[in-house]
CSV table of C-alpha atoms in Angstrom, one decimal:
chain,number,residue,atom,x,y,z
G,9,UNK,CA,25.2,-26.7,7.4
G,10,UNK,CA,26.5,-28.3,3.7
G,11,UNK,CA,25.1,-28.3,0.5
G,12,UNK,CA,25.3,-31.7,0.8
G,13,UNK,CA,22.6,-32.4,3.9
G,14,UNK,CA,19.0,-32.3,3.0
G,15,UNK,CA,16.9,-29.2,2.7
G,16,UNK,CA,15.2,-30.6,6.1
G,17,UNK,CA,18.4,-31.3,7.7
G,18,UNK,CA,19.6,-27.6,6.7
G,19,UNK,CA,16.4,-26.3,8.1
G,20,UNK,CA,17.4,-27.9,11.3
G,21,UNK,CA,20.4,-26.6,11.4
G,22,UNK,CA,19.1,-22.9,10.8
G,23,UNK,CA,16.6,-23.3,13.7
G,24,UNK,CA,19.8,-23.7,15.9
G,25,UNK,CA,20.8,-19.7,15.3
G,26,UNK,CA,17.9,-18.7,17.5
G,27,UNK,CA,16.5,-15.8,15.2
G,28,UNK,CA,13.6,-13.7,16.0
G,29,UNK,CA,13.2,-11.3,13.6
G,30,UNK,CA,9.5,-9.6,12.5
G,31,UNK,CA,8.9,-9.3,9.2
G,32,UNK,CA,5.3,-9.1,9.4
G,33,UNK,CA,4.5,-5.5,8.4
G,34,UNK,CA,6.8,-2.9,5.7
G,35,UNK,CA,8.1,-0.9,8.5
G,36,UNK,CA,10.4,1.3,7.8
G,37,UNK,CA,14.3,0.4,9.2
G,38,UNK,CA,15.3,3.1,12.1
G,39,UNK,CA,18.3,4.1,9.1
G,40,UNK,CA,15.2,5.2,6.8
G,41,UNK,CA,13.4,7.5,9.4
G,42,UNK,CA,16.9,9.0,10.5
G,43,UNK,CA,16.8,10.5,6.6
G,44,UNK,CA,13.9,13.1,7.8
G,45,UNK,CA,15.2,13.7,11.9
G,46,UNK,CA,15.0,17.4,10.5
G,47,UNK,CA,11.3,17.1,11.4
G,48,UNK,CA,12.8,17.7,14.7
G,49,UNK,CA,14.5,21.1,13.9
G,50,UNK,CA,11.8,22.0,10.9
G,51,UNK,CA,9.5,24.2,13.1
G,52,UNK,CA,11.4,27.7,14.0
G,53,UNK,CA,7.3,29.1,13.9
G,54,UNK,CA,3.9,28.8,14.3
G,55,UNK,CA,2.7,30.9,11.9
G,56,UNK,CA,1.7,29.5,8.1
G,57,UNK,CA,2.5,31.2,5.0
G,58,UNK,CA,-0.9,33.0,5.0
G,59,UNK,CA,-0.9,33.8,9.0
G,60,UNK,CA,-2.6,30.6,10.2
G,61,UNK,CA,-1.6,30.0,13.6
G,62,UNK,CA,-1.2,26.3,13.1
G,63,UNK,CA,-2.0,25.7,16.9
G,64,UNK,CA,-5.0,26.4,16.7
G,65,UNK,CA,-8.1,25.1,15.9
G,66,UNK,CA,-9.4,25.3,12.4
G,67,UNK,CA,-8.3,24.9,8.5
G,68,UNK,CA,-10.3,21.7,8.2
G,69,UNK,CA,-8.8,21.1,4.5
G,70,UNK,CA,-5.5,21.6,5.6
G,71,UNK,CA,-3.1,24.2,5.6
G,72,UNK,CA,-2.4,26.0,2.1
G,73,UNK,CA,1.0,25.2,1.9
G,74,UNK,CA,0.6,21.5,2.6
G,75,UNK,CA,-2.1,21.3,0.0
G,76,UNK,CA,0.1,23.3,-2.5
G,77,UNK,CA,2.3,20.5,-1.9
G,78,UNK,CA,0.5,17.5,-2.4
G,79,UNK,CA,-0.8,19.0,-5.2
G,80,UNK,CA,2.5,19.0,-7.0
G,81,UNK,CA,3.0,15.6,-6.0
G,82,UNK,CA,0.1,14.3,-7.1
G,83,UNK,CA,-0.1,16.4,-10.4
G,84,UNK,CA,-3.5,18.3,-9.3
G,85,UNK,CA,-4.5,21.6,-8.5
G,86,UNK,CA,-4.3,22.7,-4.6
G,87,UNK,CA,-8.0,22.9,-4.2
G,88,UNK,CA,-8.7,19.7,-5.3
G,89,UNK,CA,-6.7,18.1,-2.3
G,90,UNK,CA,-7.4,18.1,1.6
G,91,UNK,CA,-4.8,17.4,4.1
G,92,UNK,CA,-5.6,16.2,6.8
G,93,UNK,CA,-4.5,13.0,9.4
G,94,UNK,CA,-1.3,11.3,10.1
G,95,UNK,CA,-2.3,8.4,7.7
G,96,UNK,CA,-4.5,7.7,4.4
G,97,UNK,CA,-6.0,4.7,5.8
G,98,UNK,CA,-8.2,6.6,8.5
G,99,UNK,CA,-9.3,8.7,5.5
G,100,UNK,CA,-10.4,5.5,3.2
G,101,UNK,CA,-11.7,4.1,6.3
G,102,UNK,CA,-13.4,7.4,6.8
G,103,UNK,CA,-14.8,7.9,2.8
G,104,UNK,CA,-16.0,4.4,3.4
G,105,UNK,CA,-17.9,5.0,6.6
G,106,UNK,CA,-19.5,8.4,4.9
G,107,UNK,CA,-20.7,6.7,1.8
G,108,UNK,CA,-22.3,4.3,4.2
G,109,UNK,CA,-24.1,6.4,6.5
G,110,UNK,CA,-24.6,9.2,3.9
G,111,UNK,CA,-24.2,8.2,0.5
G,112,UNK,CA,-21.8,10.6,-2.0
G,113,UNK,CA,-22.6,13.3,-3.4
G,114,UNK,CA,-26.0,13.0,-5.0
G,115,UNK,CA,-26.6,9.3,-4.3
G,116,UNK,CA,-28.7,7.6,-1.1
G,117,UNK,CA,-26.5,6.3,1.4
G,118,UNK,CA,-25.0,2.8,0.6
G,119,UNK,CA,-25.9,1.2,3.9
G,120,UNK,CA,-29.6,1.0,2.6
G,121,UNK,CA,-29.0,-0.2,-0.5
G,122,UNK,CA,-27.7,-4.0,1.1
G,123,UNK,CA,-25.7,-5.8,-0.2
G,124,UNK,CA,-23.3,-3.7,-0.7
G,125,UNK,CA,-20.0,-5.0,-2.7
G,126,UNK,CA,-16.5,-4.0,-3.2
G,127,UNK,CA,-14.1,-5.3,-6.0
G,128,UNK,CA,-10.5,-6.7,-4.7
G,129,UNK,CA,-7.8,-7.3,-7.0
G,130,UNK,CA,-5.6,-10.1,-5.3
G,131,UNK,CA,-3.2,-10.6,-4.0
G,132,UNK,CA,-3.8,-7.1,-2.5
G,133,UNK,CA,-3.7,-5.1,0.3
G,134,UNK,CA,-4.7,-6.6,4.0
G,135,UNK,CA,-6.1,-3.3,5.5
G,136,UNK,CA,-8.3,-2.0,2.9
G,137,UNK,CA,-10.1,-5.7,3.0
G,138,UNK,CA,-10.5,-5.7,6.8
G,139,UNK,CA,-12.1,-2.4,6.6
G,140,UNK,CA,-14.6,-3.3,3.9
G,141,UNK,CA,-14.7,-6.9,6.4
G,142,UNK,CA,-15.4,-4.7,9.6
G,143,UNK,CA,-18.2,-2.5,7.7
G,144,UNK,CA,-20.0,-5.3,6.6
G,145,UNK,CA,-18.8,-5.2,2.8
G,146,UNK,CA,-18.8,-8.2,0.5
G,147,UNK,CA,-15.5,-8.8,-1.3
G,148,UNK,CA,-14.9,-10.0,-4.6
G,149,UNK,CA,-11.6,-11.1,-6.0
G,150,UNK,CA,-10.1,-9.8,-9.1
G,151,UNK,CA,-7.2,-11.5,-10.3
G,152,UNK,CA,-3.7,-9.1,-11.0
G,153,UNK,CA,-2.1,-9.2,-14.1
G,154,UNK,CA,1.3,-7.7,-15.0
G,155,UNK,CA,-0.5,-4.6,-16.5
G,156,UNK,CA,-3.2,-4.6,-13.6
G,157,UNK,CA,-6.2,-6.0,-12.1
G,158,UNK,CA,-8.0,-8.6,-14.9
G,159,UNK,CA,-10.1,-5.9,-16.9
G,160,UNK,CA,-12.3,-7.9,-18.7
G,161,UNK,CA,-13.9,-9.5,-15.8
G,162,UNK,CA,-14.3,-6.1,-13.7
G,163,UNK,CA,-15.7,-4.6,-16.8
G,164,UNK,CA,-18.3,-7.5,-16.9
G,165,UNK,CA,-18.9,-7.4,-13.0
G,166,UNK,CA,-19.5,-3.8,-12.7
G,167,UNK,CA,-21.8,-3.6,-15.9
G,168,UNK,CA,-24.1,-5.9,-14.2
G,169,UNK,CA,-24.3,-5.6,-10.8
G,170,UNK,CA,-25.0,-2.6,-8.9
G,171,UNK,CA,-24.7,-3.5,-5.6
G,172,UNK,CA,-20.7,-3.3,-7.0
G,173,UNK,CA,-20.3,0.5,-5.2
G,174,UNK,CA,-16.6,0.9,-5.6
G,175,UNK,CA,-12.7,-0.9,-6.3
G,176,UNK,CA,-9.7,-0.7,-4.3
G,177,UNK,CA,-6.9,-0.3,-6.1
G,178,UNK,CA,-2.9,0.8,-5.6
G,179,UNK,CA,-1.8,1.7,-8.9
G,180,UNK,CA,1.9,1.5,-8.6
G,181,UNK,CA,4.2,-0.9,-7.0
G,182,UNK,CA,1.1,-2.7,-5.3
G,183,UNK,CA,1.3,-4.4,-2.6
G,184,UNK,CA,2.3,-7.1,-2.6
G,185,UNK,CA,3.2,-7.8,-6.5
G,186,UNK,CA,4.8,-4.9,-7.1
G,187,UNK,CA,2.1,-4.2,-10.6
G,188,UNK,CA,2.4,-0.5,-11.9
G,189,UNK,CA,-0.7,-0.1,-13.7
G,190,UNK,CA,-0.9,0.6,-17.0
G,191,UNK,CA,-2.3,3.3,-19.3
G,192,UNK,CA,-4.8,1.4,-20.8
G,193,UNK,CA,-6.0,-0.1,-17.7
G,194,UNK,CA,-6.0,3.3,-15.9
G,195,UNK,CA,-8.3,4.1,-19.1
G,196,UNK,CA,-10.6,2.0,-18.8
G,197,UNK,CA,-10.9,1.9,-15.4
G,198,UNK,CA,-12.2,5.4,-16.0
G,199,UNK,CA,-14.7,5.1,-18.6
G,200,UNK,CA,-15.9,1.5,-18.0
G,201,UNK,CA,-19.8,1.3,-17.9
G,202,UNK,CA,-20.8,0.9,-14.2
G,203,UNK,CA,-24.6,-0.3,-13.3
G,204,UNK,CA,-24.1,1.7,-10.1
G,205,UNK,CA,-24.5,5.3,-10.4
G,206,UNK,CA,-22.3,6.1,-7.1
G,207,UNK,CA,-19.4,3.8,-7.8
G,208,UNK,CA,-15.8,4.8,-6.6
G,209,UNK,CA,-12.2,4.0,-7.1
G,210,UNK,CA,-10.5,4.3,-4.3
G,211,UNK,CA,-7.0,4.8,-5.5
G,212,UNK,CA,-4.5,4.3,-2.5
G,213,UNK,CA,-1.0,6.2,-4.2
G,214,UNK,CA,0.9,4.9,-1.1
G,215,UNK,CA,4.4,4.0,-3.1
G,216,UNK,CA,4.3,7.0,-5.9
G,217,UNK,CA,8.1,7.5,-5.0
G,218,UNK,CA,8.7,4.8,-3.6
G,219,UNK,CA,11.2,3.6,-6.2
G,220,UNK,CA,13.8,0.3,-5.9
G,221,UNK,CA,15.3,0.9,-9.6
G,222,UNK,CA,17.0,3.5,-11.1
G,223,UNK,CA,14.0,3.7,-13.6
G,224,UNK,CA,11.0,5.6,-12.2
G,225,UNK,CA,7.9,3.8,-13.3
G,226,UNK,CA,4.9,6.2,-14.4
G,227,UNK,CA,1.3,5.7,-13.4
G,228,UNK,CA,-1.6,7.6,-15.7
G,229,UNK,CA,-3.4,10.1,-13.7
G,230,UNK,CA,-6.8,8.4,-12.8
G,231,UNK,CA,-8.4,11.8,-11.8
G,232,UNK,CA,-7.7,13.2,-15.4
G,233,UNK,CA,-8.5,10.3,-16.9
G,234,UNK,CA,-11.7,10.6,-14.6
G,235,UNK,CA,-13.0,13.8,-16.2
G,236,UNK,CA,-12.0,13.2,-19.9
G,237,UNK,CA,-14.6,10.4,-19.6
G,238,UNK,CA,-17.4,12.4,-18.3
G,239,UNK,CA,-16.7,10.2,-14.7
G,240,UNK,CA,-14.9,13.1,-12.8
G,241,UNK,CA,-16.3,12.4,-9.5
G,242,UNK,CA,-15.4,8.2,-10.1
G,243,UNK,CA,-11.9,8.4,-8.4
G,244,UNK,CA,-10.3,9.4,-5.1
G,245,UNK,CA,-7.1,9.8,-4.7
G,246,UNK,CA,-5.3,8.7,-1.2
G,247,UNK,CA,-1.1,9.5,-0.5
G,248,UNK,CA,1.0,10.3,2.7
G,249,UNK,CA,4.6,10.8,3.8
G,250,UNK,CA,4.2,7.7,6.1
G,251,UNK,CA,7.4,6.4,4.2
G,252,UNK,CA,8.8,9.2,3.0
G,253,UNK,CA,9.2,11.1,5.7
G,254,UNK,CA,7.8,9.3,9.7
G,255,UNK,CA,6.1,6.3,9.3
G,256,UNK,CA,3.8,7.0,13.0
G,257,UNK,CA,4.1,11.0,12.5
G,258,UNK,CA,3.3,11.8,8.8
G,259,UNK,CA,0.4,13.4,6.8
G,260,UNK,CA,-1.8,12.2,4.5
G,261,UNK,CA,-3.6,14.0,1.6
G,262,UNK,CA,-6.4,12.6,-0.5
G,263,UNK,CA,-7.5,14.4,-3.8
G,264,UNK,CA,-11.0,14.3,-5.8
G,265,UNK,CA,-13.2,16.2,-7.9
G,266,UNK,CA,-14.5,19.2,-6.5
G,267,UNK,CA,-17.5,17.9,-5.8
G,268,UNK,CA,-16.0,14.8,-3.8
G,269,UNK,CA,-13.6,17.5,-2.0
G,270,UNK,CA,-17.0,19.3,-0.8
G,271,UNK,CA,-18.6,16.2,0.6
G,272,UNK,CA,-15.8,15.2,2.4
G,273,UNK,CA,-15.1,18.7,3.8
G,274,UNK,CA,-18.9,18.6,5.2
G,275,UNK,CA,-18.6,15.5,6.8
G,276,UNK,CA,-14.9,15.6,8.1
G,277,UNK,CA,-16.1,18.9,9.6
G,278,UNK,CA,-18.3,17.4,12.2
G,279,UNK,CA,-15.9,14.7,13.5
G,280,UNK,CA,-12.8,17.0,13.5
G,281,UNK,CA,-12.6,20.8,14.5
G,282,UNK,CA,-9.3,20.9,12.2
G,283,UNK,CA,-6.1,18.5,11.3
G,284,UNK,CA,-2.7,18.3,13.3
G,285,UNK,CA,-1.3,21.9,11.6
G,286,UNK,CA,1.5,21.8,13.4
G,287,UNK,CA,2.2,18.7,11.8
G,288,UNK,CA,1.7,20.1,8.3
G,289,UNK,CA,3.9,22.9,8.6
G,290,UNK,CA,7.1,21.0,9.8
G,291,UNK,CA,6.3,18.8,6.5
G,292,UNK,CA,6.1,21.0,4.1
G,293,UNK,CA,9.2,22.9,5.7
G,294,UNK,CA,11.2,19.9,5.5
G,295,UNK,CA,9.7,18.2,2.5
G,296,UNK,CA,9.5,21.5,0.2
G,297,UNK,CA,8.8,20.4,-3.2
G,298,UNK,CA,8.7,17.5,-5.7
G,299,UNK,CA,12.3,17.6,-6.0
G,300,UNK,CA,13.2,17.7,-2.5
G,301,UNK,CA,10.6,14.3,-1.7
G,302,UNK,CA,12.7,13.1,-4.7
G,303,UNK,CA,15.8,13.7,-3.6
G,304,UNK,CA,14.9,12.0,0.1
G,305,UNK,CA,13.5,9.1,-1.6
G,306,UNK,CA,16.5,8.1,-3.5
G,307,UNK,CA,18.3,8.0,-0.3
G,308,UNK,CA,15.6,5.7,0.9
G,309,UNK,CA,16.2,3.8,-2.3
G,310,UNK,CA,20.2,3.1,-1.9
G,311,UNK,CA,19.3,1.8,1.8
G,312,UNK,CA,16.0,-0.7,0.5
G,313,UNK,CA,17.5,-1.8,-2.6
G,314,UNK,CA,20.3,-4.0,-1.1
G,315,UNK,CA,17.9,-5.9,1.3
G,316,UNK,CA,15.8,-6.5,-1.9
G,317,UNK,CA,18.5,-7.9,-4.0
G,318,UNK,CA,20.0,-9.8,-0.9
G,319,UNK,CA,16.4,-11.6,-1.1
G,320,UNK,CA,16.2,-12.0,-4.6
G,321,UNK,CA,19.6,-13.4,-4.4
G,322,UNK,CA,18.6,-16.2,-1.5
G,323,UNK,CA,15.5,-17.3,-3.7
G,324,UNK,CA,17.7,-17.8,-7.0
G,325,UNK,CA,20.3,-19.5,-5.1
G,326,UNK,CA,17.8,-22.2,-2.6
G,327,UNK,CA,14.2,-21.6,-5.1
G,328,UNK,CA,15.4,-20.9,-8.4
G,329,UNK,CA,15.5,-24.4,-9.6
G,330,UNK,CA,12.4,-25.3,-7.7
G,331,UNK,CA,9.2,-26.4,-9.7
G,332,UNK,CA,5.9,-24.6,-8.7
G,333,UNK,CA,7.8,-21.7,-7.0
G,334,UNK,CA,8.2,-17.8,-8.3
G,335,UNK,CA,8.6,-14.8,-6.9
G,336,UNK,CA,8.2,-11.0,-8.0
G,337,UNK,CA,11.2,-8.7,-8.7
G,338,UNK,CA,9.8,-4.9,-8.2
G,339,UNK,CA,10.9,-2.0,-9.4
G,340,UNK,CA,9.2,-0.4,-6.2
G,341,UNK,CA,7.2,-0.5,-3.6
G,342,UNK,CA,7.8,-2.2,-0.1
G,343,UNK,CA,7.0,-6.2,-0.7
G,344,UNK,CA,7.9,-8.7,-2.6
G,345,UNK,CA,5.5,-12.0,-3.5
G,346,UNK,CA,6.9,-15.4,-3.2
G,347,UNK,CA,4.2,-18.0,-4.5
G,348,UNK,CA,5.1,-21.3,-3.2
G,349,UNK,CA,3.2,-24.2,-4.6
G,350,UNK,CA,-0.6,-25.0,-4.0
G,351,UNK,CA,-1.3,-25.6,-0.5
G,352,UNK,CA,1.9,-24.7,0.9
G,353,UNK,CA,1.8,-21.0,1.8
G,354,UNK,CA,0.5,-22.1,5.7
G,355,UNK,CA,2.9,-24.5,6.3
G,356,UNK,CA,6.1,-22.2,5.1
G,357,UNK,CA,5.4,-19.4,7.4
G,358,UNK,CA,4.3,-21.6,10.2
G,359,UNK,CA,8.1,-23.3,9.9
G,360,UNK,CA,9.3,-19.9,9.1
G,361,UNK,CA,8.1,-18.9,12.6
G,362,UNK,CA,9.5,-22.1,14.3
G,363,UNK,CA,12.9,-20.8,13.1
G,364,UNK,CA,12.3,-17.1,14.3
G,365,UNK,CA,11.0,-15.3,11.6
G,366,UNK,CA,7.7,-13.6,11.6
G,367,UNK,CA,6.0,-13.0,8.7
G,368,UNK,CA,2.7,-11.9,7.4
G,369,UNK,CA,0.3,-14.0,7.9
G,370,UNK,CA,-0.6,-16.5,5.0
G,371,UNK,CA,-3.2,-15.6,2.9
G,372,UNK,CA,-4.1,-12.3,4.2
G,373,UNK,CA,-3.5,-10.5,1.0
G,374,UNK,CA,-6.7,-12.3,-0.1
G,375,UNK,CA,-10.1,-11.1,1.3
G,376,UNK,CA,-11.3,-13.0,4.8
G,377,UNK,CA,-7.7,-14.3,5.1
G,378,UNK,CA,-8.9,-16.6,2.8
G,379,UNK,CA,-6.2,-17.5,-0.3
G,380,UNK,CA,-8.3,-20.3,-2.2
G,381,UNK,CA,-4.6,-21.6,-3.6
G,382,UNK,CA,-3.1,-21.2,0.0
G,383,UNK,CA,0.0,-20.2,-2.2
G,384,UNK,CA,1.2,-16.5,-1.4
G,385,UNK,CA,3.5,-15.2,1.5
G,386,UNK,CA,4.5,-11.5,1.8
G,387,UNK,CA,8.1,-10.6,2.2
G,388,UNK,CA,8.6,-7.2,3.6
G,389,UNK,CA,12.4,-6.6,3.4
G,390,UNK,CA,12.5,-3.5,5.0
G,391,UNK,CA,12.9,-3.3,8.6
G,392,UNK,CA,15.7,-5.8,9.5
G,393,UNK,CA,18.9,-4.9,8.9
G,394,UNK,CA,21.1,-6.3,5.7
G,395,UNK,CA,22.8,-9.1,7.5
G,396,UNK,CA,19.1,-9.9,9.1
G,397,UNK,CA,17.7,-10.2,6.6
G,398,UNK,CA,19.4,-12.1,4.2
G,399,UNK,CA,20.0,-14.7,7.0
G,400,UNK,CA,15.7,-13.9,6.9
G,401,UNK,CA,15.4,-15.2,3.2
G,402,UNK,CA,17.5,-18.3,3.6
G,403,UNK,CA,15.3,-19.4,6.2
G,404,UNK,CA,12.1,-18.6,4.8
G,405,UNK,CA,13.6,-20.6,1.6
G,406,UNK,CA,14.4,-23.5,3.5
G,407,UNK,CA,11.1,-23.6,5.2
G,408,UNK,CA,9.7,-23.2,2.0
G,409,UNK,CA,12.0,-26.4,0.7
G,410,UNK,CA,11.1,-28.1,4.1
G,411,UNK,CA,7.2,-27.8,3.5
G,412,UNK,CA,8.0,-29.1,-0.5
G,413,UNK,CA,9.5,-32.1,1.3
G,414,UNK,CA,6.6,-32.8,3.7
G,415,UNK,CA,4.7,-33.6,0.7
């Protein structure tokens, strides 16, 4: 392959190398969960800090330890935090499925009150839309901006229709843009007028450390920000270790007012007799403090930031010129966004996949699979190794080049 054949006859030529990588989810690489094979050794005993014996049934909230933990992380007290699961999406999946069947605190239960709505700030997350999708929840797009989701229009949706019970959101690094929100959006996120009495944020922390840049970006705390407005039951707040420590084997945490933390306590009580203790002690063992997660997660960084840069440099070198294409450039998180031009999004991963690379599919950060611009793909750098995937990149960019061509 030359500079001088076409992008079509390079594309070609790249098919010939017989790739067949995945790149359709942000796996961790195997390098990443060797940093916490401690896990293995973290558990010389049983017994908690206050005499639990974690193998046993019980502690439906978690383990004290583990929600001493959290709370540091998170910036809340302990007993406004339940640990419990091995991920945070069973427990949005699960606050969804209670404020259907149940209502929260105070309220009727949603599932009478149809149709029921969710907002969705896009490009977002796949999984929290296939869960509102499988429960039977209307979607509505909210455009991302650079300091957030497009306030002005969720300000004027949730003031008017109350059917609107509740806003995903992932404040920092979000997938897959890579937005940190800022402080004025997290305030007014907080204190915006809502015509439904029971509405919810359900704020999905999954990347708080995840950091690619030496900088640390900061996120405003939504559940202070919460009850200075008078709104202190409006936010919940979902995190794990899945990338910090086992992506399969972690623990997850949410955090809410007291008031939310009691509802969810009496309704996780009848589907679970107590969380994975066990679990829970060999993380907090291993994991220790904020300073200790930090620590961890700068390793993590040094091994992420060179696939991300080996992308970044792919683009620039094939796309950079290219009109009608972009991409993000995060400071964190797992993903990065390469917008291709209108109606092209399909057609790039489709060749992408004829020259061995799997990616996610297009336009399922969009509610329904359904981007209206067909114009975003999802690069997850992560998993494949360095030479992997910056071989990766140039073939997604000469798909991309390929498709441009077609036209």
């Amino acid at each position: 392959m030359t500079a001088a054949d076409s992008p079509s006859q390079q594309y070609q030529t790249f098919k010939q190398l017989g790739l067949k990588l995945d790149m359709s989810r942000g796996k961790p690489a195997p390098e990443q969960l060797d940093l916490s094979n401690a896990l293995m050794e973290a558990l010389p005993g049983y017994k908690a800090a206050d005499g639990t014996d974690a193998r046993n049934y019980g502690g439906s909230v978690g383990l004290p330890e583990a929600r001493a933990l959290f709370g540091e992380l998170l910036g809340v007290p302990a007993a406004q935090v339940v640990v419990d699961s091995s991920a945070s999406l069973s427990l949005m999946h699960d606050v969804i499925v209670y404020g259907l069947l149940s209502g929260v605190p105070g309220h009727a239960p949603w599932i009478g009150q149809q149709p029921i709505s969710f907002l969705c700030p896009v490009p977002g997350y796949d999984r929290h839309f296939a869960i509102c999708e499988a429960r039977g929840i209307k979607m509505i797009n909210i455009p991302m901006t650079e300091q957030g989701p497009d306030m002005d229009l969720v300000e004027r949706l949730v003031a008017a229709d109350a059917s609107i019970k509740g806003m995903w959101c992932v404040p920092k690094y979000s997938n897959p843009g890579g937005v940190v929100f800022s402080d004025e959006v997290v305030r007014r996120l907080a204190t915006m007028t809502t015509a439904a009495p029971d509405f919810r944020l359900l704020w999905d922390d999954a990347y708080r450390f995840h950091h690619l840049s030496e900088e640390k970006r900061a996120c405003a705390s939504i559940l202070d920000a919460c009850a200075a407005a008078g709104n202190a039951d409006r936010a919940i707040v979902f995190a794990s270790s899945s990338k910090i420590s086992w992506a399969g084997s972690g623990v997850a945490a949410l955090a809410a007012s007291a008031a939310n933390i009691a509802w969810w306590t009496g309704h996780a009580g009848i589907r679970s007799i107590g969380p994975d203790k066990i679990n829970q002690l060999r993380h907090v063992r291993l994991l220790k403090d904020t300073a200790t997660v930090e620590a961890l997660m700068e390793r993590h960084r040094l091994l992420l930031k060179p696939k991300f840069d080996a992308v970044l440099a792919q683009f620039e070198r094939l796309l950079g010129q290219v009109d009608g294409v972009s991409w993000t450039r995060p400071d964190g998180g797992y993903f990065i966004d390469l917008v291709t031009p209108n109606g092209m999004a399909k057609r790039t991963v489709a060749l992408a996949k004829e020259a061995g690379i799997t990616l996610t599919p297009a336009g399922a950060a969009y509610p329904y699979g359904r981007d209206p611009e067909d114009s975003h793909i999802r690069i997850a750098p992560s998993f494949p190794s360095l030479d992997e995937i910056t071989k990766a990149a140039e073939g997604i960019a000469l798909a991309l080049l390929t498709a441009i061509g077609e036209k």
